[in-house]
PDB file of C-alpha atoms in Angstrom:
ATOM      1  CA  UNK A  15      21.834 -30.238 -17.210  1.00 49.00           C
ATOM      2  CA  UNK A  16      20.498 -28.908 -20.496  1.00 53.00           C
ATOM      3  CA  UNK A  17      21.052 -25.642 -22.532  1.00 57.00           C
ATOM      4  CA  UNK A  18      18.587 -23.574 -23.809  1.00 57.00           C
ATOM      5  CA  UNK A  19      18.939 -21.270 -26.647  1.00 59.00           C
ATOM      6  CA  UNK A  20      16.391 -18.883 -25.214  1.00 61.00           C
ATOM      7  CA  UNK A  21      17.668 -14.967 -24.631  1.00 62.00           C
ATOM      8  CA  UNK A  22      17.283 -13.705 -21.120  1.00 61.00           C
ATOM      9  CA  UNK A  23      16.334 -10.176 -21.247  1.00 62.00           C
ATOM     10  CA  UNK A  24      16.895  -8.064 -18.305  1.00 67.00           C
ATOM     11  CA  UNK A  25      14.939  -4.705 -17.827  1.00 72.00           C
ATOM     12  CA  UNK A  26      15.578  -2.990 -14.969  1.00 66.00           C
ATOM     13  CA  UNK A  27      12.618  -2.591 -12.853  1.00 69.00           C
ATOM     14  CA  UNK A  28      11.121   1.103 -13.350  1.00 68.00           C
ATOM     15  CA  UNK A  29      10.158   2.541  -9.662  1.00 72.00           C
ATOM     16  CA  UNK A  30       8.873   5.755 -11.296  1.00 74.00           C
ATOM     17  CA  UNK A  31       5.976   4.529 -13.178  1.00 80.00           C
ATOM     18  CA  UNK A  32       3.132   2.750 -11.977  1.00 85.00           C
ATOM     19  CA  UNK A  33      -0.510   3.223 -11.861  1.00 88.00           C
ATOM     20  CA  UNK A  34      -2.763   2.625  -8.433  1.00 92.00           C
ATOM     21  CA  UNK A  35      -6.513   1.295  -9.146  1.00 91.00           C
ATOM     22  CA  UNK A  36      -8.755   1.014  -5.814  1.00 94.00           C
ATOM     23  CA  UNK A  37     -11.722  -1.485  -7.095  1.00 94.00           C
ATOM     24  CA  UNK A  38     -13.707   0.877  -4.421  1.00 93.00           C
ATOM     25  CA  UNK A  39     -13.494   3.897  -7.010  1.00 92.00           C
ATOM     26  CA  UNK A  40     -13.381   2.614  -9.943  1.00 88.00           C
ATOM     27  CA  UNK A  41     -13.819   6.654 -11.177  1.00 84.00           C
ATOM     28  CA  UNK A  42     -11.324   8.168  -8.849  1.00 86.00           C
ATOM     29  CA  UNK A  43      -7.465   8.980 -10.326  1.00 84.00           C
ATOM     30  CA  UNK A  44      -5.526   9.362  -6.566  1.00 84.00           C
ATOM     31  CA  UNK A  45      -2.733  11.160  -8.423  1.00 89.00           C
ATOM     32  CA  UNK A  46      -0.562   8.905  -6.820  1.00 91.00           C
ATOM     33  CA  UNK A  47       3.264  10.088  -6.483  1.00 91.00           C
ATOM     34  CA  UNK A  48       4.520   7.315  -3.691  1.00 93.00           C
ATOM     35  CA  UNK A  49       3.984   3.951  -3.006  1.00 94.00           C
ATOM     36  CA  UNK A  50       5.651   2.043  -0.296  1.00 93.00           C
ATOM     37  CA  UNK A  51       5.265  -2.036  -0.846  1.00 93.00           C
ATOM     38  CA  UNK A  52       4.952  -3.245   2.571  1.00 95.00           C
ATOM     39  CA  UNK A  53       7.455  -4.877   4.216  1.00 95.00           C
ATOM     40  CA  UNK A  54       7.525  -8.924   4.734  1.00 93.00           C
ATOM     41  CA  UNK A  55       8.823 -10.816   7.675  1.00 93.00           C
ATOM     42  CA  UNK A  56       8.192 -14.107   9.599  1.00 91.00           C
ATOM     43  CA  UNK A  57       7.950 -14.913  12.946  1.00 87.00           C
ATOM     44  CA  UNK A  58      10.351 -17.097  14.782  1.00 86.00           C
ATOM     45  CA  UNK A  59      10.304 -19.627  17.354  1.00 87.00           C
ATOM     46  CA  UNK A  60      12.874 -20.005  19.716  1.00 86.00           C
ATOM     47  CA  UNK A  61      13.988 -23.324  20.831  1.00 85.00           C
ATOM     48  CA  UNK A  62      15.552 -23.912  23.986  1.00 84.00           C
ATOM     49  CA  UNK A  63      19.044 -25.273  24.222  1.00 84.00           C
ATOM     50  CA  UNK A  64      21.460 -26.651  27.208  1.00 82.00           C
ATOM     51  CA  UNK A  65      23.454 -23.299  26.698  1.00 80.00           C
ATOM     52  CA  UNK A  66      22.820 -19.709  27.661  1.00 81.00           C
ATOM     53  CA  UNK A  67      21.663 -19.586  23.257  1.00 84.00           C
ATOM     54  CA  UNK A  68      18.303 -20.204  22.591  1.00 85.00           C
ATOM     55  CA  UNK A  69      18.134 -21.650  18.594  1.00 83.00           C
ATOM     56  CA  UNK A  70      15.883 -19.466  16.573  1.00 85.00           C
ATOM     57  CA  UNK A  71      14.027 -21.586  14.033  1.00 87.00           C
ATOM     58  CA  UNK A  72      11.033 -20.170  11.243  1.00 89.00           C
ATOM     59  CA  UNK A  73       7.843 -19.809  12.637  1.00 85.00           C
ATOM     60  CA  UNK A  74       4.512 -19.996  10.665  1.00 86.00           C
ATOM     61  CA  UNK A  75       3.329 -16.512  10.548  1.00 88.00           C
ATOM     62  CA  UNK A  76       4.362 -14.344   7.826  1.00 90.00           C
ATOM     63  CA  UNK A  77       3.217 -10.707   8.514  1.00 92.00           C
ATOM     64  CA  UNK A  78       3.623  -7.443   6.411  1.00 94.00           C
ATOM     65  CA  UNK A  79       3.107  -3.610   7.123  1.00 96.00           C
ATOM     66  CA  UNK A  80       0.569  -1.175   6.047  1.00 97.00           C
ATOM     67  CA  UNK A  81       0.473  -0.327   2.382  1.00 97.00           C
ATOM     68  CA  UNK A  82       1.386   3.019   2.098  1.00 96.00           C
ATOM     69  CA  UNK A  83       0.927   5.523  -0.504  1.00 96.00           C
ATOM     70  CA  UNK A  84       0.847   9.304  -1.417  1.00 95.00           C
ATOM     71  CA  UNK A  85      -2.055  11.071  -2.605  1.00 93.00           C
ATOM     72  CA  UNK A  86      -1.320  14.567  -4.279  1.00 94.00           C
ATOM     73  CA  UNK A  87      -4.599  16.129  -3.911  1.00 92.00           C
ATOM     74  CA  UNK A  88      -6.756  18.184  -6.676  1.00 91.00           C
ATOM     75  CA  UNK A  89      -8.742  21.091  -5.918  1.00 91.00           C
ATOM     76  CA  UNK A  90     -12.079  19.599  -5.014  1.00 92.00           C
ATOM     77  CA  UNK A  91     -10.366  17.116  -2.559  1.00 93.00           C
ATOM     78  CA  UNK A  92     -12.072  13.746  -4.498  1.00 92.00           C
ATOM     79  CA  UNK A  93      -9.480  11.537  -3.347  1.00 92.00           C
ATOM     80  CA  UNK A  94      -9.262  12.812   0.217  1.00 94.00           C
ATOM     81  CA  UNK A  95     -13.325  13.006   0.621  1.00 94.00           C
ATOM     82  CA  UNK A  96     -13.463   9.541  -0.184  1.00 93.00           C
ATOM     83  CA  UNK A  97     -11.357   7.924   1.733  1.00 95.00           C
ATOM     84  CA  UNK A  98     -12.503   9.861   4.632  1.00 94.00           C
ATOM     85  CA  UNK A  99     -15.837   8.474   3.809  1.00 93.00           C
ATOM     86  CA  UNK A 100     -14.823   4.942   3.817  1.00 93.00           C
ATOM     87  CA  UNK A 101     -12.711   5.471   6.694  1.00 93.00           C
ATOM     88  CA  UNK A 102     -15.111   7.048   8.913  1.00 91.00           C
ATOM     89  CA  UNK A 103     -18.120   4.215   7.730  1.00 88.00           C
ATOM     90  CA  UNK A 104     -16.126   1.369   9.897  1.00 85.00           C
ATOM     91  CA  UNK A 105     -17.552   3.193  12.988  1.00 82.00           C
ATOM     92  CA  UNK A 106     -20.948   3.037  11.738  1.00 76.00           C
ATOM     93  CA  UNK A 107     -20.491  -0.636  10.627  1.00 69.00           C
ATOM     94  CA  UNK A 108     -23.081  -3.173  10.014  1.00 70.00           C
ATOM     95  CA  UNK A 109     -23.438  -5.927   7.841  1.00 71.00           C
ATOM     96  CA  UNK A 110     -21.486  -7.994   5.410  1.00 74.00           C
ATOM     97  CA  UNK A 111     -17.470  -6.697   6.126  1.00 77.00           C
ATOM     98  CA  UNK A 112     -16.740  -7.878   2.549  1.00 71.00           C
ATOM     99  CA  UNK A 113     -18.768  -4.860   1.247  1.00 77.00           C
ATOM    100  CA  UNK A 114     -16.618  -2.255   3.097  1.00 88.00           C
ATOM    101  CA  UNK A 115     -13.408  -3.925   1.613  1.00 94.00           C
ATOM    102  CA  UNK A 116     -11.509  -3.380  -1.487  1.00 95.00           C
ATOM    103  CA  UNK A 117      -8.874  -5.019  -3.420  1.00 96.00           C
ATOM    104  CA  UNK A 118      -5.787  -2.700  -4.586  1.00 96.00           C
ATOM    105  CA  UNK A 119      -4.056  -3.116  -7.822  1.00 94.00           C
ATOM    106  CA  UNK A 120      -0.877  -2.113  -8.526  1.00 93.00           C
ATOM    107  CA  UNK A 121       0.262  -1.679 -11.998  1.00 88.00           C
ATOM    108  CA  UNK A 122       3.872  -1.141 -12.847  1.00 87.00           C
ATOM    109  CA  UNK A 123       5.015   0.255 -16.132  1.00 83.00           C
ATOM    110  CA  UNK A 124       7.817  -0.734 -18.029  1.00 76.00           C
ATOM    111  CA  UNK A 125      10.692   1.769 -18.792  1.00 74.00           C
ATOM    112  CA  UNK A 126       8.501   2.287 -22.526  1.00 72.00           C
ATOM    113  CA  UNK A 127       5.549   3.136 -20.314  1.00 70.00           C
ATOM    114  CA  UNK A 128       3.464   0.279 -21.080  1.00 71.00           C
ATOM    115  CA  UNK A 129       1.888  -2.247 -18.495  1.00 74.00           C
ATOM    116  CA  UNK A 130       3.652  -4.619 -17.041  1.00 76.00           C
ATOM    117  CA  UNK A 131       3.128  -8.288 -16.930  1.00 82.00           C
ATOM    118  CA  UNK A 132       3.138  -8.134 -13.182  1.00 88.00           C
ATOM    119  CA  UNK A 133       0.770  -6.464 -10.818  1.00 91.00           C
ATOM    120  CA  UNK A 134       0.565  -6.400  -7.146  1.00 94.00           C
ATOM    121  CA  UNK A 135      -2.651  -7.267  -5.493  1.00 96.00           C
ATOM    122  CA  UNK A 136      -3.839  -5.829  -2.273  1.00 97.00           C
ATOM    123  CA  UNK A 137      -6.832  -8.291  -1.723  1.00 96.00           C
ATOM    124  CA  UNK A 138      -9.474  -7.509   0.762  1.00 95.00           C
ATOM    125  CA  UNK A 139      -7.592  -4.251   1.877  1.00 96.00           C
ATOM    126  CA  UNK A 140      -9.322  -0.731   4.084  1.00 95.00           C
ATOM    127  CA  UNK A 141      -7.968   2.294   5.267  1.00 96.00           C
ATOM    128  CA  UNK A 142      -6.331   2.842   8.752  1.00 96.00           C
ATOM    129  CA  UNK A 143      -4.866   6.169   8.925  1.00 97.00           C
ATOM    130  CA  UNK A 144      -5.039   8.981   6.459  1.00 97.00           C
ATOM    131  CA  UNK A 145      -2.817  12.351   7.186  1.00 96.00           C
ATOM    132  CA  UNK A 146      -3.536  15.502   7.938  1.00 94.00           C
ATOM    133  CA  UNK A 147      -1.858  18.638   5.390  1.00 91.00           C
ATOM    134  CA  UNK A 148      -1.317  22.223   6.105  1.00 88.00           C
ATOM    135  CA  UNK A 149      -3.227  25.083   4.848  1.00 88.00           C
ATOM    136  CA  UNK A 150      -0.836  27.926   5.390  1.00 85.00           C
ATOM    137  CA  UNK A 151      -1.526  31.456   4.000  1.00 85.00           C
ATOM    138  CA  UNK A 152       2.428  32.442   4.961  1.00 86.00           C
ATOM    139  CA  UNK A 153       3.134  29.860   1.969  1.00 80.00           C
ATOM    140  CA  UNK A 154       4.019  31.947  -0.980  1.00 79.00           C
ATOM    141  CA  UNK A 155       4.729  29.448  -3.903  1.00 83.00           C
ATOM    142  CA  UNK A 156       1.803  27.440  -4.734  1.00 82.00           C
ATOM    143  CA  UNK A 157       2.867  23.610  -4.283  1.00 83.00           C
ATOM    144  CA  UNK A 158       0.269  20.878  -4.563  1.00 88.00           C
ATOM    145  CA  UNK A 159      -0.570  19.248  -1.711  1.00 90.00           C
ATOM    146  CA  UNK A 160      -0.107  15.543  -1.185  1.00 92.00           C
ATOM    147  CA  UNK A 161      -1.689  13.278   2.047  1.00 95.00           C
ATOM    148  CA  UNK A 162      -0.306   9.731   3.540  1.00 96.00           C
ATOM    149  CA  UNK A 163      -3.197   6.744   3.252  1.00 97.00           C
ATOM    150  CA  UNK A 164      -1.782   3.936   5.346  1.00 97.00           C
ATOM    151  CA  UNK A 165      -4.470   0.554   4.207  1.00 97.00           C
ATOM    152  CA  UNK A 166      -4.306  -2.934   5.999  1.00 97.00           C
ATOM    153  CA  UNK A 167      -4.955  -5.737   3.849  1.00 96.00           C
ATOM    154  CA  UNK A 168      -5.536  -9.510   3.852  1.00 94.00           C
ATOM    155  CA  UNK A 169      -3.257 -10.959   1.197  1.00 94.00           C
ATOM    156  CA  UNK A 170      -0.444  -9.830  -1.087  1.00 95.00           C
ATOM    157  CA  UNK A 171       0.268 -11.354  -4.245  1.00 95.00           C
ATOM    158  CA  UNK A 172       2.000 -10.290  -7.392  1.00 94.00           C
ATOM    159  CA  UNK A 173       0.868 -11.859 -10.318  1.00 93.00           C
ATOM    160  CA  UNK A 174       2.115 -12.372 -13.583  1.00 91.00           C
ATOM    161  CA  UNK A 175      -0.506 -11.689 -16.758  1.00 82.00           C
ATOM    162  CA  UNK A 176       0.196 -13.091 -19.875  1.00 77.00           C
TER     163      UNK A 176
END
């Protein structure tokens, strides 16, 4: 057991300031205002017993949700336009897959606003659902509107930079 003289410092983690890069549009700011990380879990195995109990036991198969996030939208619909387009080019499909995929990066700020030394990486991720939003004349206060991207994705990391 050894001591070190080294200062822990504790930040809490900010969940109200992070930035969202899609390697696909590298030009495109998605105005995003929610991000959901995906939940983890593993499969389990169960293993018979002699009793009425089977014993659960870890499996090998670790599988998370859809990433989630929350668009607001600006006036010429960029953001929504484009991922229709990629969307809607799976049905047309041919080729190398690896060119219709796209890593995600997710960039957390700290509570100063500057990057973090963590990022979470979406590798080799597409869209699977993107939401529909209301165009309503009865609507009298002008509120911008936001839309639901739901994106599969091979891996998940979070890396630390230096």
């Amino acid at each position: 057991f050894s001591k070190s003289n080294k200062q822990i410092q504790h930040s809490l983690f900010s969940t109200n300031k992070f930035k969202v890069i899609i390697d696909r549009f590298p030009g495109v700011n998605f105005f995003t205002q929610i991000l959901v990380v995906p939940s983890i879990n593993i499969t389990d195995i169960k293993r018979p017993t002699n009793t009425m109990h089977d014993y659960p036991l870890p499996g090998d198969k670790v599988n998370y949700d859809a990433l989630n996030l929350t668009f607001l939208l600006d006036e010429d619909l960029t953001g929504y336009i484009e991922l229709k387009e990629w969307l809607e080019s799976f049905q047309r499909f041919s080729g190398n897959l690896n060119n219709a995929l796209s890593d995600i990066c997710v960039i957390p700020l700290t509570n100063n606003s500057n990057y973090n030394k963590l990022q979470f990486k979406f590798r080799n991720s597409f869209p699977i659902n993107i939401s529909g939003f209301p165009l309503d004349v009865t609507d009298t206060q002008e509120q911008p509107l936001s839309i639901d991207c739901l994106f599969e994705f091979s891996t998940f990391e979070i890396i630390k930079t230096p």
